[in-house]
Amino acid sequence: MFLRTFCALLASLILDNDQKQPFLNMTNRKTIFNWGIAYLKKEKDFRGFVSQKAWAHSIAHGSDLLGSVLSHPFFEVDNIANIFAIIPLVFQNMQKPFVDDEEQRLAFAFFQGVYFGKISAGDFNSLVNCFNKQIYDQLAQNNRISWYRLSSWFKLLQNWYFYFSGNKPIQDKLLEKIVDYNKYMGFSI
């Protein structure tokens, strides 16, 4: 687990340095790009800080790697659905609430994708709309994990709202979802 999550951090640093001064060949770059997209889909260990050991923080480190992929000038999106599948899979694999600000790091990775032009604003809004419906539909299962997922989704929305402060069309769509959440939870006057 620790080897995997720290390899994700190392790969993120490698890509960040390659952005500043290219040194990887395209084959090596594509290998890291593919791994960066696959990592969060496959990760099942969601621990943050592990007592007596250190930070595992696999979702945060995987999100950092994804952000490095989505911000890299040589990365080209050939299948946006493949990238958008990350969020549903992370939430599907979640078995208890995040407690170490993982939502913040995941949100920032997708923000980088939009900021650096790898994800269009329209596609991002579609992702938010689609997953928002999916997360509320899961509440019908009436189990605790569905509520943990909704809470984490709300935190993602909040983080995106602030990250997209310079992008009013996206921010307005996010605010709609945040207001809907508050109404759903009974926080409306």
mmCIF file of C-alpha atoms in Angstrom:
data_model
loop_
_atom_site.group_PDB
_atom_site.id
_atom_site.type_symbol
_atom_site.label_atom_id
_atom_site.label_comp_id
_atom_site.label_asym_id
_atom_site.label_seq_id
_atom_site.Cartn_x
_atom_site.Cartn_y
_atom_site.Cartn_z
ATOM 1 C CA MET A 1 0.000 0.000 0.000
ATOM 2 C CA PHE A 2 2.642 2.542 1.006
ATOM 3 C CA LEU A 3 4.804 1.644 -1.993
ATOM 4 C CA ARG A 4 1.855 2.157 -4.342
ATOM 5 C CA THR A 5 0.742 5.488 -2.913
ATOM 6 C CA PHE A 6 4.261 6.919 -2.711
ATOM 7 C CA CYS A 7 4.957 5.770 -6.263
ATOM 8 C CA ALA A 8 1.942 7.874 -7.255
ATOM 9 C CA LEU A 9 3.533 10.865 -5.527
ATOM 10 C CA LEU A 10 6.859 10.190 -7.223
ATOM 11 C CA ALA A 11 5.174 9.888 -10.628
ATOM 12 C CA SER A 12 3.441 13.216 -9.982
ATOM 13 C CA LEU A 13 6.797 14.864 -9.238
ATOM 14 C CA ILE A 14 8.315 13.333 -12.363
ATOM 15 C CA LEU A 15 5.495 14.723 -14.531
ATOM 16 C CA ASP A 16 5.703 18.130 -12.858
ATOM 17 C CA ASN A 17 9.432 18.292 -13.593
ATOM 18 C CA ASP A 18 8.880 17.050 -17.143
ATOM 19 C CA GLN A 19 6.484 19.979 -17.652
ATOM 20 C CA LYS A 20 9.189 22.459 -16.675
ATOM 21 C CA GLN A 21 12.026 20.835 -18.584
ATOM 22 C CA PRO A 22 10.962 17.903 -20.794
ATOM 23 C CA PHE A 23 13.162 14.880 -20.256
ATOM 24 C CA LEU A 24 10.791 11.923 -20.694
ATOM 25 C CA ASN A 25 10.258 10.315 -24.067
ATOM 26 C CA MET A 26 6.670 10.043 -25.267
ATOM 27 C CA THR A 27 6.452 6.317 -24.453
ATOM 28 C CA ASN A 28 7.434 6.889 -20.820
ATOM 29 C CA ARG A 29 5.129 9.893 -20.590
ATOM 30 C CA LYS A 30 2.163 7.909 -21.921
ATOM 31 C CA THR A 31 2.878 5.105 -19.470
ATOM 32 C CA ILE A 32 2.680 7.548 -16.552
ATOM 33 C CA PHE A 33 -0.383 9.267 -18.060
ATOM 34 C CA ASN A 34 -2.195 5.930 -18.341
ATOM 35 C CA TRP A 35 -1.199 4.927 -14.831
ATOM 36 C CA GLY A 36 -2.357 8.300 -13.491
ATOM 37 C CA ILE A 37 -5.821 7.760 -14.950
ATOM 38 C CA ALA A 38 -6.042 4.097 -13.885
ATOM 39 C CA TYR A 39 -4.682 4.528 -10.346
ATOM 40 C CA LEU A 40 -7.743 5.997 -8.616
ATOM 41 C CA LYS A 41 -10.085 3.612 -10.412
ATOM 42 C CA LYS A 42 -8.280 0.612 -8.962
ATOM 43 C CA GLU A 43 -7.386 1.870 -5.480
ATOM 44 C CA LYS A 44 -9.288 0.138 -2.685
ATOM 45 C CA ASP A 45 -7.294 1.254 0.365
ATOM 46 C CA PHE A 46 -8.729 4.599 1.393
ATOM 47 C CA ARG A 47 -6.839 5.131 4.640
ATOM 48 C CA GLY A 48 -5.420 8.567 5.297
ATOM 49 C CA PHE A 49 -3.039 8.665 8.230
ATOM 50 C CA VAL A 50 -2.037 5.246 9.558
ATOM 51 C CA SER A 51 -0.992 5.235 13.223
ATOM 52 C CA GLN A 52 2.489 3.889 13.921
ATOM 53 C CA LYS A 53 3.367 4.161 10.213
ATOM 54 C CA ALA A 54 2.623 7.465 8.448
ATOM 55 C CA TRP A 55 0.455 8.828 5.701
ATOM 56 C CA ALA A 56 -0.970 6.275 3.296
ATOM 57 C CA HIS A 57 -3.313 8.862 1.748
ATOM 58 C CA SER A 58 -3.775 6.918 -1.467
ATOM 59 C CA ILE A 59 -6.739 8.941 -2.729
ATOM 60 C CA ALA A 60 -4.949 12.240 -2.117
ATOM 61 C CA HIS A 61 -1.707 11.034 -3.715
ATOM 62 C CA GLY A 62 -3.586 9.479 -6.629
ATOM 63 C CA SER A 63 -5.445 12.757 -7.074
ATOM 64 C CA ASP A 64 -2.152 14.641 -7.143
ATOM 65 C CA LEU A 65 -0.958 12.274 -9.879
ATOM 66 C CA LEU A 66 -4.189 12.758 -11.826
ATOM 67 C CA GLY A 67 -3.776 16.530 -11.531
ATOM 68 C CA SER A 68 -0.228 16.267 -12.868
ATOM 69 C CA VAL A 69 -1.522 14.246 -15.814
ATOM 70 C CA LEU A 70 -4.382 16.657 -16.556
ATOM 71 C CA SER A 71 -2.112 19.697 -16.351
ATOM 72 C CA HIS A 72 0.710 18.272 -18.485
ATOM 73 C CA PRO A 73 1.063 20.063 -21.843
ATOM 74 C CA PHE A 74 1.737 16.788 -23.708
ATOM 75 C CA PHE A 75 -1.317 14.994 -22.328
ATOM 76 C CA GLU A 76 -4.146 14.721 -24.824
ATOM 77 C CA VAL A 77 -7.571 13.489 -23.822
ATOM 78 C CA ASP A 78 -8.639 10.750 -26.181
ATOM 79 C CA ASN A 79 -11.526 9.448 -24.065
ATOM 80 C CA ILE A 80 -13.172 11.869 -21.638
ATOM 81 C CA ALA A 81 -15.490 9.112 -20.363
ATOM 82 C CA ASN A 82 -12.409 7.245 -19.151
ATOM 83 C CA ILE A 83 -11.407 10.234 -17.020
ATOM 84 C CA PHE A 84 -14.961 10.891 -15.851
ATOM 85 C CA ALA A 85 -15.282 7.261 -14.708
ATOM 86 C CA ILE A 86 -12.792 8.036 -11.934
ATOM 87 C CA ILE A 87 -15.239 9.827 -9.648
ATOM 88 C CA PRO A 88 -17.989 7.158 -9.725
ATOM 89 C CA LEU A 89 -15.421 4.420 -9.150
ATOM 90 C CA VAL A 90 -13.779 6.230 -6.237
ATOM 91 C CA PHE A 91 -17.190 6.728 -4.639
ATOM 92 C CA GLN A 92 -18.232 3.149 -5.370
ATOM 93 C CA ASN A 93 -15.100 1.861 -3.617
ATOM 94 C CA MET A 94 -15.604 4.177 -0.629
ATOM 95 C CA GLN A 95 -16.711 2.181 2.419
ATOM 96 C CA LYS A 96 -16.435 4.848 5.097
ATOM 97 C CA PRO A 97 -16.172 8.628 5.136
ATOM 98 C CA PHE A 98 -13.058 10.424 4.053
ATOM 99 C CA VAL A 99 -11.441 12.092 7.067
ATOM 100 C CA ASP A 100 -8.212 13.591 5.718
ATOM 101 C CA ASP A 101 -9.440 16.106 3.103
ATOM 102 C CA GLU A 102 -9.276 13.670 0.208
ATOM 103 C CA GLU A 103 -12.183 15.488 -1.470
ATOM 104 C CA GLN A 104 -10.091 18.647 -1.691
ATOM 105 C CA ARG A 105 -7.302 16.892 -3.585
ATOM 106 C CA LEU A 106 -9.702 15.049 -5.915
ATOM 107 C CA ALA A 107 -11.539 18.284 -6.673
ATOM 108 C CA PHE A 108 -8.295 20.079 -7.457
ATOM 109 C CA ALA A 109 -7.246 17.421 -9.971
ATOM 110 C CA PHE A 110 -10.436 17.905 -11.983
ATOM 111 C CA PHE A 111 -10.149 21.679 -11.625
ATOM 112 C CA GLN A 112 -6.679 21.403 -13.186
ATOM 113 C CA GLY A 113 -8.187 19.445 -16.057
ATOM 114 C CA VAL A 114 -10.601 22.282 -16.820
ATOM 115 C CA TYR A 115 -8.081 25.039 -16.116
ATOM 116 C CA PHE A 116 -5.520 23.552 -18.502
ATOM 117 C CA GLY A 117 -8.096 22.896 -21.221
ATOM 118 C CA LYS A 118 -8.124 19.103 -21.031
ATOM 119 C CA ILE A 119 -11.763 19.059 -19.897
ATOM 120 C CA SER A 120 -14.255 21.474 -21.427
ATOM 121 C CA ALA A 121 -16.554 23.483 -19.172
ATOM 122 C CA GLY A 122 -19.559 21.817 -20.812
ATOM 123 C CA ASP A 123 -18.180 18.333 -20.221
ATOM 124 C CA PHE A 124 -17.362 19.211 -16.621
ATOM 125 C CA ASN A 125 -20.905 20.497 -16.023
ATOM 126 C CA SER A 126 -22.270 17.287 -17.564
ATOM 127 C CA LEU A 127 -20.119 15.217 -15.196
ATOM 128 C CA VAL A 128 -21.426 17.183 -12.218
ATOM 129 C CA ASN A 129 -25.059 16.885 -13.339
ATOM 130 C CA CYS A 130 -24.812 13.185 -14.105
ATOM 131 C CA PHE A 131 -22.994 12.179 -10.925
ATOM 132 C CA ASN A 132 -25.178 14.425 -8.790
ATOM 133 C CA LYS A 133 -28.235 12.462 -9.953
ATOM 134 C CA GLN A 134 -26.422 9.167 -9.404
ATOM 135 C CA ILE A 135 -25.389 10.057 -5.849
ATOM 136 C CA TYR A 136 -28.963 10.990 -4.863
ATOM 137 C CA ASP A 137 -30.336 7.836 -6.519
ATOM 138 C CA GLN A 138 -28.023 5.773 -4.264
ATOM 139 C CA LEU A 139 -29.779 7.139 -1.193
ATOM 140 C CA ALA A 140 -32.680 4.838 -2.025
ATOM 141 C CA GLN A 141 -30.471 1.985 -0.782
ATOM 142 C CA ASN A 142 -30.853 3.578 2.653
ATOM 143 C CA ASN A 143 -27.488 2.568 4.045
ATOM 144 C CA ARG A 144 -24.870 4.622 5.847
ATOM 145 C CA ILE A 145 -22.310 4.448 3.086
ATOM 146 C CA SER A 146 -24.757 6.200 0.729
ATOM 147 C CA TRP A 147 -24.882 9.103 3.180
ATOM 148 C CA TYR A 148 -21.077 9.161 3.504
ATOM 149 C CA ARG A 149 -20.862 9.348 -0.265
ATOM 150 C CA LEU A 150 -23.380 12.194 -0.393
ATOM 151 C CA SER A 151 -21.408 14.093 2.246
ATOM 152 C CA SER A 152 -18.170 13.636 0.312
ATOM 153 C CA TRP A 153 -19.902 14.698 -2.899
ATOM 154 C CA PHE A 154 -21.068 17.868 -1.149
ATOM 155 C CA LYS A 155 -17.467 18.573 -0.100
ATOM 156 C CA LEU A 156 -16.300 18.094 -3.701
ATOM 157 C CA LEU A 157 -18.940 20.571 -4.868
ATOM 158 C CA GLN A 158 -17.855 23.100 -2.233
ATOM 159 C CA ASN A 159 -14.199 22.786 -3.182
ATOM 160 C CA TRP A 160 -14.972 23.164 -6.865
ATOM 161 C CA TYR A 161 -17.122 26.195 -6.141
ATOM 162 C CA PHE A 162 -14.109 28.001 -4.690
ATOM 163 C CA TYR A 163 -11.581 26.666 -7.216
ATOM 164 C CA PHE A 164 -13.772 27.918 -10.068
ATOM 165 C CA SER A 165 -14.145 31.414 -8.616
ATOM 166 C CA GLY A 166 -13.005 32.897 -11.947
ATOM 167 C CA ASN A 167 -15.430 30.820 -14.009
ATOM 168 C CA LYS A 168 -18.953 32.096 -13.366
ATOM 169 C CA PRO A 169 -20.852 29.633 -15.624
ATOM 170 C CA ILE A 170 -19.331 26.628 -13.851
ATOM 171 C CA GLN A 171 -19.564 28.260 -10.447
ATOM 172 C CA ASP A 172 -23.274 29.002 -10.973
ATOM 173 C CA LYS A 173 -23.977 25.335 -11.828
ATOM 174 C CA LEU A 174 -22.062 24.213 -8.748
ATOM 175 C CA LEU A 175 -23.974 26.650 -6.567
ATOM 176 C CA GLU A 176 -27.252 25.153 -7.823
ATOM 177 C CA LYS A 177 -26.114 21.716 -6.638
ATOM 178 C CA ILE A 178 -24.922 23.085 -3.293
ATOM 179 C CA VAL A 179 -28.263 24.845 -2.729
ATOM 180 C CA ASP A 180 -30.121 21.650 -3.717
ATOM 181 C CA TYR A 181 -28.068 19.693 -1.168
ATOM 182 C CA ASN A 182 -28.887 22.185 1.571
ATOM 183 C CA LYS A 183 -32.598 22.033 0.706
ATOM 184 C CA TYR A 184 -32.480 18.235 0.689
ATOM 185 C CA MET A 185 -30.870 18.275 4.134
ATOM 186 C CA GLY A 186 -33.467 20.750 5.430
ATOM 187 C CA PHE A 187 -31.178 23.798 5.568
ATOM 188 C CA SER A 188 -33.408 26.256 3.777
ATOM 189 C CA ILE A 189 -35.396 29.158 5.101
#
